Amino acid sequence: MLYKRSSQLFAEAEKVIPGGVNSPVRAFKAVGGTPIFVKSAKGAYLYDEDGNRLIDYINSWGPMILGHAYEPVVQAVIEKAKLGTSFGMPTELETQIAVLAVSMVPNIDKIRFVNSGTEACMSAVRLARGFTKRDKIIKFAGCYHGHSDSFLIQAGSGAITFGSPNSPGVTAGTAKDTLLAKYNDLQNVAALIEANKNEIAAIIVEPVAGNMGCIPPNKGFLEGLRQLCTDNGILLIFDEVMTGFRLARGGVQELFNVTADIVTFGKVIGGGLPVGAFAARSAIMNYLAPLGPVYQAGTLSGNPLAMAAGLAMLQALDTDRAIFKRLEEKTAYLAAGIDKVLKANTVAFTINSIGSMISVHFDAAPVVDFQTAAKGDNEIFKKFFHGLLQEGIYIAPSAYETWFITDALTYEDLDFTIRAIDKVSKTF
Ligand code: KE4
């Protein structure tokens, strides 16, 4: 596969955009080489500027659960655009998608739409601090909740990929209110709570982690967090930006039957357009301006095009109840195929997967937190990434990311991928 045109475009982009990209992970820094510039996409396939067709396992980092250019979403956006693109005034459409989202997700009465997952998580933390009148939060090493200052304290994926977990620009004043815990380690969380009695407003967690590869919660971990929060007057925030409307119709709360106090969303909820959201029971959400004292706002929040895309996406997921089972079966089939060929080629690896999220780690030990995820052999990962790229398969350009399975993938695509992994892993 040649990438001449992408290389030219990257050189031009670097002159006017820092690092040539608008989000760091796209720059291929963790795997080397120059990023692929995409011309178009349809279903399970990307078409790059050099005319290569790539099977896409990233799907814009999650949104394209039904495949690229999903017709109902495309049509909804086209029709809505003809009626105006933004008003800064309420529209019926926002109520329609809010009613549908609230009907799909357990334990929420109200939802506020914003423009990104970062904004959703940042606002959820401010709301939790306002509601509890406490300052501190607990997050988990290796989890990523966007680039708001409070989260860039040994953050996940992006920052770890750059090997600089504590980002410059985050003040000591901010950092002191963020406590770091170990994922899947309830004792560690309990000790932090004990040492900061009555000072912790919220625990924010990726209930299934996706920013250190895919790491499902150990049995009892989420239930334990729920109990610790209930016992200590702490709000439990499930960051479902990745898992919401992906792992189940009602997300991880439904999948594991654990109640969060606030849930954040992104990615799938926008159908590929810029949408984030956060939701909770009325007693908490009514603390938000203009009803309550916690301020949060946004010019393009509830934008009609984004809402039209999100509504079409959620309607598709709400009506096709077999979708999540199909995604789970395709992911399990892929995982079994990869396991078989990597074992046959005597590679040291671990595969983590749940629902339609999967990651391959090049270390034989179980990957259950950031420390064990960091043990993966990145030199092998680089060969894996570029080898697959040459075979026409696009996986995440970082070992700290999750693959996202789309319903547009056929079993022929999955078999093609498994054969390519067999071929590439013989070169390790
Ligand atoms: P955005 O601000 O990028 O929309 O969402 C931030 C966010 C919040 N919470 C979770 C669990 C997330 O995974 C994300 C963003 N995910 C990354 C992928 N690891 C987006 C890719 C990127 O940074 O370009």
Coordinates of C-alpha atoms and ligand atoms in Angstrom, one line a residue:
M1 CA 0.0 0.0 0.0
L2 CA 1.4 3.4 -1.0
Y3 CA 0.7 6.5 1.1
K4 CA 2.2 9.2 -1.2
R5 CA -0.7 11.6 -1.3
S6 CA -1.3 11.2 2.5
S7 CA 2.4 12.1 3.1
Q8 CA 2.0 15.2 0.9
L9 CA -1.2 16.3 2.6
F10 CA 0.4 15.7 6.0
A11 CA 3.4 18.0 5.1
E12 CA 0.9 20.7 4.1
A13 CA -1.2 20.2 7.3
E14 CA 1.9 20.5 9.5
K15 CA 2.5 24.0 8.3
V16 CA -0.8 25.4 9.6
I17 CA -2.1 22.8 12.2
P18 CA 0.1 21.9 15.2
G19 CA 1.5 18.4 14.5
G20 CA -0.7 18.4 11.3
V21 CA -3.7 17.0 13.2
N22 CA -6.6 18.3 15.3
S23 CA -6.3 15.5 17.8
P24 CA -2.9 14.1 18.9
V25 CA -3.5 10.3 18.6
R26 CA -4.2 10.8 14.8
A27 CA -0.5 11.7 14.3
F28 CA 0.8 8.1 14.5
K29 CA 3.5 9.3 17.1
A30 CA 3.1 6.0 19.0
V31 CA 3.5 3.8 16.0
G32 CA 5.7 5.9 13.7
G33 CA 5.1 6.8 10.0
T34 CA 2.8 9.4 8.7
P35 CA -1.0 9.5 9.3
I36 CA -3.5 8.3 6.7
F37 CA -5.7 11.0 5.2
V38 CA -9.2 9.8 4.5
K39 CA -11.2 10.8 1.5
S40 CA -14.4 9.0 2.2
A41 CA -15.9 6.1 4.1
K42 CA -18.9 3.8 3.7
G43 CA -20.0 0.8 5.9
A44 CA -17.0 -1.0 7.3
Y45 CA -14.5 0.7 4.9
L46 CA -12.3 3.8 4.7
Y47 CA -11.1 5.1 1.3
D48 CA -7.9 7.1 1.7
E49 CA -6.4 9.8 -0.4
D50 CA -4.1 7.2 -2.2
G51 CA -7.1 5.1 -3.3
N52 CA -6.5 2.4 -0.7
R53 CA -9.5 0.6 0.8
L54 CA -9.1 -0.1 4.6
I55 CA -11.3 -2.2 6.8
D56 CA -12.0 0.2 9.7
Y57 CA -11.7 -1.1 13.3
I58 CA -11.7 2.4 14.9
N59 CA -14.9 3.9 13.3
S60 CA -14.1 7.4 14.4
W61 CA -13.2 6.1 17.9
G62 CA -16.6 4.6 18.4
P63 CA -19.5 6.6 16.8
M64 CA -19.9 4.5 13.7
I65 CA -21.5 1.5 15.4
L66 CA -23.7 0.9 12.3
G67 CA -21.0 1.7 9.8
H68 CA -19.8 4.8 8.0
A69 CA -22.3 7.0 6.1
Y70 CA -25.3 5.1 7.6
E71 CA -28.1 6.2 5.3
P72 CA -30.8 7.2 7.9
V73 CA -28.2 9.5 9.6
V74 CA -27.0 11.0 6.4
Q75 CA -30.5 11.7 5.2
A76 CA -31.5 13.2 8.5
V77 CA -28.6 15.6 8.4
I78 CA -29.2 16.6 4.8
E79 CA -32.9 17.3 5.4
K80 CA -32.2 19.3 8.6
A81 CA -29.5 21.4 7.0
K82 CA -31.9 22.7 4.4
L83 CA -34.0 24.2 7.3
G84 CA -31.0 26.1 8.9
T85 CA -27.9 24.9 10.7
S86 CA -28.0 26.6 14.1
F87 CA -30.4 28.9 16.0
G88 CA -29.2 29.2 19.6
M89 CA -32.8 28.7 20.5
P90 CA -34.7 25.6 21.7
T91 CA -36.0 23.1 19.1
E92 CA -38.5 20.2 19.4
L93 CA -35.8 17.9 18.1
E94 CA -33.8 18.3 21.3
T95 CA -36.8 17.2 23.3
Q96 CA -37.3 14.2 21.0
I97 CA -33.8 12.9 21.4
A98 CA -33.8 13.6 25.1
V99 CA -37.0 11.6 25.6
L100 CA -35.6 8.7 23.6
A101 CA -32.2 8.7 25.4
V102 CA -33.9 8.9 28.8
S103 CA -36.2 5.9 27.8
M104 CA -33.1 3.8 26.8
V105 CA -30.8 4.5 29.8
P106 CA -31.7 3.3 33.3
N107 CA -31.7 5.7 36.4
I108 CA -31.8 9.0 34.5
D109 CA -34.7 11.5 34.4
K110 CA -33.0 14.4 32.6
I111 CA -30.2 14.9 30.1
R112 CA -28.2 18.0 29.0
F113 CA -26.5 18.0 25.6
V114 CA -23.1 19.4 25.0
N115 CA -20.6 19.2 22.1
S116 CA -18.0 16.6 23.2
G117 CA -17.2 13.9 25.7
T118 CA -14.8 16.2 27.4
E119 CA -17.4 18.8 27.9
A120 CA -19.8 16.2 29.2
C121 CA -17.3 14.8 31.8
M122 CA -16.1 18.3 32.8
S123 CA -19.7 19.4 33.3
A124 CA -20.6 16.2 35.2
V125 CA -17.7 16.8 37.7
R126 CA -18.7 20.5 38.2
L127 CA -22.3 19.4 38.8
A128 CA -21.2 16.7 41.3
R129 CA -19.0 19.3 43.2
G130 CA -21.9 21.8 43.2
F131 CA -24.4 19.2 44.4
T132 CA -22.2 17.7 47.2
K133 CA -20.4 21.0 48.1
R134 CA -17.2 19.0 48.1
D135 CA -14.0 19.7 46.0
K136 CA -12.1 16.4 45.4
I137 CA -12.7 13.7 42.8
I138 CA -11.2 10.3 42.4
K139 CA -10.3 9.1 38.9
F140 CA -8.4 6.0 37.8
A141 CA -4.9 5.8 36.3
G142 CA -5.2 4.9 32.7
C143 CA -8.8 6.1 32.4
Y144 CA -9.4 9.1 30.0
H145 CA -12.3 11.5 30.4
G146 CA -11.3 14.1 27.9
H147 CA -8.8 17.0 28.2
S148 CA -10.3 19.1 30.9
D149 CA -7.6 20.1 33.5
S150 CA -9.0 18.0 36.3
F151 CA -8.6 14.8 34.2
L152 CA -5.1 15.3 32.8
I153 CA -3.5 13.8 35.8
Q154 CA -1.9 10.5 34.5
A155 CA -4.8 10.5 32.0
G156 CA -5.4 7.6 29.6
S157 CA -4.8 6.9 25.9
G158 CA -3.7 10.2 24.4
A159 CA -1.5 11.5 27.2
I160 CA -0.1 8.0 28.0
T161 CA 0.6 7.5 24.3
F162 CA 2.7 10.7 24.5
G163 CA 4.4 9.4 27.7
S164 CA 3.6 12.7 29.5
P165 CA 0.6 11.8 31.8
N166 CA 0.8 15.1 33.7
S167 CA 0.2 17.8 31.1
P168 CA 1.9 21.2 31.4
G169 CA -0.7 23.9 31.8
V170 CA -2.5 22.0 34.5
T171 CA -2.0 23.9 37.8
A172 CA -1.0 22.4 41.1
G173 CA -4.2 24.0 42.5
T174 CA -6.3 21.9 40.1
A175 CA -4.2 18.7 40.4
K176 CA -4.6 18.7 44.2
D177 CA -8.3 18.1 43.9
T178 CA -7.9 15.0 41.7
L179 CA -7.0 11.8 43.5
L180 CA -5.6 8.9 41.5
A181 CA -6.8 5.3 42.1
K182 CA -5.9 1.9 40.6
Y183 CA -8.5 0.5 38.3
N184 CA -10.0 -2.8 39.6
D185 CA -8.6 -2.1 43.1
L186 CA -11.4 -1.5 45.6
Q187 CA -9.1 -1.4 48.6
N188 CA -7.1 1.4 47.0
V189 CA -10.3 3.4 46.5
A190 CA -11.5 2.7 50.0
A191 CA -8.1 3.9 51.4
L192 CA -8.3 7.2 49.4
I193 CA -11.8 7.8 50.7
E194 CA -10.7 7.1 54.3
A195 CA -7.8 9.6 53.9
N196 CA -10.1 12.3 52.4
K197 CA -13.2 11.8 54.6
N198 CA -16.1 13.9 53.5
E199 CA -14.0 15.8 50.9
I200 CA -14.7 13.7 47.8
A201 CA -17.6 14.9 45.6
A202 CA -17.4 12.1 43.0
I203 CA -15.7 9.0 41.7
I204 CA -15.5 9.2 37.9
V205 CA -14.8 5.9 36.1
E206 CA -14.9 4.3 32.7
P207 CA -17.1 1.4 33.8
V208 CA -15.5 -0.6 31.0
A209 CA -12.2 1.0 30.4
G210 CA -11.2 1.7 26.8
N211 CA -8.3 4.1 27.1
M212 CA -5.6 1.6 28.2
G213 CA -6.9 -0.9 25.7
C214 CA -10.2 -2.6 26.6
I215 CA -10.3 -3.5 30.3
P216 CA -13.6 -4.9 31.7
P217 CA -14.2 -4.4 35.4
N218 CA -13.3 -7.3 37.6
K219 CA -16.3 -9.1 39.2
G220 CA -17.6 -6.9 42.0
F221 CA -15.6 -3.8 41.1
L222 CA -18.5 -1.6 39.9
E223 CA -20.8 -2.9 42.7
G224 CA -18.0 -2.1 45.2
L225 CA -17.7 1.4 43.9
R226 CA -21.4 1.8 44.1
Q227 CA -21.4 0.7 47.8
L228 CA -18.4 3.0 48.7
C229 CA -20.1 6.0 47.1
T230 CA -23.5 5.3 48.8
D231 CA -21.8 4.8 52.2
N232 CA -19.7 8.1 51.9
G233 CA -22.1 10.5 50.2
I234 CA -20.0 10.4 47.0
L235 CA -21.6 10.6 43.5
L236 CA -20.6 7.8 41.2
I237 CA -20.1 9.1 37.6
F238 CA -20.0 6.5 34.9
D239 CA -18.1 7.9 31.9
E240 CA -20.0 6.1 29.1
V241 CA -18.7 8.2 26.3
M242 CA -17.3 5.0 24.7
T243 CA -19.7 2.4 26.2
G244 CA -23.0 4.3 26.1
F245 CA -25.4 2.9 23.5
R246 CA -22.6 0.5 22.4
L247 CA -22.3 -2.2 25.0
A248 CA -26.1 -2.4 25.5
R249 CA -29.1 -0.3 24.7
G250 CA -28.9 1.1 28.3
G251 CA -25.1 1.0 28.4
V252 CA -23.0 -0.5 31.3
Q253 CA -25.7 0.3 33.9
E254 CA -27.9 -2.2 32.1
L255 CA -25.1 -4.7 31.2
F256 CA -23.9 -5.0 34.9
N257 CA -27.1 -3.8 36.6
V258 CA -25.2 -1.2 38.6
T259 CA -26.6 2.3 39.3
A260 CA -24.5 5.4 38.6
D261 CA -25.5 8.8 39.9
I262 CA -24.4 10.7 36.8
V263 CA -23.8 9.2 33.3
T264 CA -21.8 10.9 30.5
F265 CA -22.2 10.2 26.8
G266 CA -20.4 11.0 23.5
K267 CA -19.6 9.3 20.2
V268 CA -22.5 7.0 19.4
I269 CA -25.1 9.5 20.8
G270 CA -24.1 12.0 18.1
G271 CA -24.1 9.5 15.1
G272 CA -20.7 11.0 14.1
L273 CA -21.6 14.6 14.7
P274 CA -20.3 16.6 17.7
V275 CA -22.5 15.6 20.6
G276 CA -21.8 14.9 24.2
A277 CA -24.3 14.6 27.1
F278 CA -24.6 14.1 30.8
A279 CA -27.6 12.8 32.6
A280 CA -28.9 11.9 36.1
R281 CA -32.0 11.8 38.2
S282 CA -33.9 15.1 38.5
A283 CA -32.7 16.0 42.0
I284 CA -29.2 16.3 40.6
M285 CA -29.9 17.7 37.2
N286 CA -32.1 20.4 38.6
Y287 CA -28.9 21.9 40.1
L288 CA -28.0 23.0 36.6
A289 CA -28.5 26.6 35.3
P290 CA -30.9 28.1 34.6
L291 CA -32.9 26.1 37.2
G292 CA -30.1 25.8 39.8
P293 CA -26.8 27.4 40.7
V294 CA -24.3 25.2 38.7
Y295 CA -23.4 27.0 35.5
Q296 CA -22.9 25.2 32.2
A297 CA -23.6 26.5 28.7
G298 CA -22.8 26.2 25.0
T299 CA -23.5 28.1 21.8
L300 CA -23.9 24.9 19.7
S301 CA -25.3 22.6 22.4
G302 CA -28.3 20.8 20.9
N303 CA -27.3 21.9 17.4
P304 CA -30.1 20.8 15.0
L305 CA -27.8 18.9 12.6
A306 CA -26.1 17.0 15.5
M307 CA -29.4 16.3 17.1
A308 CA -30.8 15.0 13.8
A309 CA -27.9 12.6 13.4
G310 CA -28.0 11.5 17.0
L311 CA -31.8 10.9 16.9
A312 CA -31.5 8.8 13.7
M313 CA -28.7 6.8 15.3
L314 CA -30.6 6.2 18.6
Q315 CA -33.8 5.3 16.8
A316 CA -31.9 2.6 14.8
L317 CA -30.4 1.2 18.0
D318 CA -33.7 1.4 19.9
T319 CA -35.7 -0.5 17.3
D320 CA -33.1 -3.2 16.3
R321 CA -32.9 -5.0 19.6
A322 CA -30.7 -7.8 18.0
I323 CA -27.9 -5.3 17.1
F324 CA -26.0 -5.7 20.4
K325 CA -26.1 -9.5 20.2
R326 CA -24.9 -9.4 16.6
L327 CA -22.0 -7.1 17.6
E328 CA -21.1 -9.3 20.5
E329 CA -21.0 -12.4 18.2
K330 CA -18.9 -10.7 15.6
T331 CA -16.4 -9.6 18.3
A332 CA -16.3 -13.0 19.9
Y333 CA -15.7 -14.6 16.5
L334 CA -12.8 -12.1 15.8
A335 CA -11.3 -12.7 19.3
A336 CA -11.3 -16.5 18.8
G337 CA -9.8 -16.2 15.4
I338 CA -7.0 -13.9 16.6
D339 CA -6.3 -16.1 19.6
K340 CA -6.0 -19.1 17.4
V341 CA -3.5 -17.6 14.9
L342 CA -1.3 -15.8 17.5
K343 CA -1.1 -19.0 19.6
A344 CA -0.1 -20.9 16.5
N345 CA 2.7 -18.3 15.8
T346 CA 3.9 -18.5 19.5
V347 CA 3.3 -14.8 20.2
A348 CA 3.1 -13.6 23.8
F349 CA -0.3 -11.8 23.9
T350 CA -3.6 -11.2 25.7
I351 CA -6.9 -10.4 24.2
N352 CA -9.4 -8.3 26.2
S353 CA -12.9 -8.0 24.8
I354 CA -16.5 -7.3 26.0
G355 CA -19.5 -6.6 23.8
S356 CA -18.2 -4.8 20.7
M357 CA -14.9 -3.6 22.2
I358 CA -11.7 -5.5 21.9
S359 CA -7.9 -5.0 22.2
V360 CA -4.8 -7.0 21.7
H361 CA -1.9 -6.6 24.1
F362 CA 1.5 -8.1 23.4
D363 CA 2.3 -9.5 26.9
A364 CA 1.1 -12.8 28.2
A365 CA 0.0 -11.5 31.6
P366 CA -3.6 -10.5 32.2
V367 CA -4.3 -6.8 31.5
V368 CA -6.4 -5.5 34.3
D369 CA -5.2 -1.9 34.9
F370 CA -2.8 0.8 33.6
Q371 CA 0.3 -0.9 35.0
T372 CA -0.3 -4.2 33.3
A373 CA -1.5 -2.5 30.1
A374 CA 1.9 -0.6 30.0
K375 CA 3.8 -3.9 30.0
G376 CA 2.8 -4.6 26.4
D377 CA 5.7 -4.8 23.9
N378 CA 5.2 -1.6 21.8
E379 CA 7.8 -2.6 19.2
I380 CA 5.7 -5.7 18.4
F381 CA 2.6 -3.5 18.4
K382 CA 4.2 -1.1 15.8
K383 CA 4.9 -4.1 13.5
F384 CA 1.3 -5.3 14.1
F385 CA -0.1 -1.9 13.3
H386 CA 1.9 -1.3 10.1
G387 CA 1.7 -4.9 9.0
L388 CA -2.1 -4.8 9.1
L389 CA -2.1 -1.4 7.4
Q390 CA -0.2 -2.9 4.5
E391 CA -2.9 -5.6 4.4
G392 CA -5.6 -3.0 4.2
I393 CA -6.7 -3.1 7.8
Y394 CA -6.9 0.0 10.1
I395 CA -6.6 -0.5 13.8
A396 CA -5.8 2.1 16.5
P397 CA -2.4 3.8 16.1
S398 CA -1.8 3.2 19.8
A399 CA -1.6 0.2 22.0
Y400 CA -3.6 2.1 24.6
E401 CA -6.7 2.2 22.5
T402 CA -9.7 -0.1 21.9
W403 CA -11.0 -1.4 18.6
F404 CA -14.7 -0.7 18.0
I405 CA -16.6 -3.4 16.1
T406 CA -19.3 -2.1 13.7
D407 CA -22.4 -3.9 12.5
A408 CA -21.3 -3.2 8.9
L409 CA -18.4 -5.7 9.2
T410 CA -19.2 -9.0 7.5
Y411 CA -17.8 -12.4 8.6
E412 CA -15.8 -12.3 5.3
D413 CA -14.2 -9.0 6.6
L414 CA -13.4 -10.8 9.9
D415 CA -11.9 -13.8 8.2
F416 CA -9.8 -11.5 6.0
T417 CA -8.6 -9.8 9.2
I418 CA -7.8 -13.0 10.9
R419 CA -5.8 -14.3 7.9
A420 CA -3.9 -10.9 7.8
I421 CA -3.0 -11.2 11.5
D422 CA -1.8 -14.7 10.9
K423 CA 0.5 -13.5 8.1
V424 CA 1.7 -10.4 9.9
S425 CA 2.4 -12.2 13.2
K426 CA 4.7 -14.6 11.5
T427 CA 7.1 -11.6 11.0
F428 CA 7.3 -10.6 14.7
Ligands
KE4_1 P1 -14.1 13.8 23.3 O1 -13.9 15.1 24.0 O2 -12.9 13.4 22.6 O3 -15.4 13.8 22.5 O4 -14.4 12.7 24.5 C1 -13.4 12.5 25.5 C2 -13.6 11.1 26.1 C3 -14.2 11.0 27.3 N1 -14.4 9.8 27.9 C4 -13.9 8.7 27.2 C5 -14.2 7.3 27.9 C6 -13.3 8.8 26.0 O5 -12.8 7.6 25.4 C7 -13.1 10.0 25.4 C8 -12.4 10.2 24.1 N2 -11.8 9.0 23.5 C9 -10.7 9.2 22.6 C10 -10.2 7.8 22.2 N3 -9.4 7.2 23.2 C11 -11.0 10.1 21.5 C12 -9.9 10.1 20.4 C13 -9.1 11.3 20.4 O6 -8.7 11.8 21.5 O7 -8.8 11.9 19.3

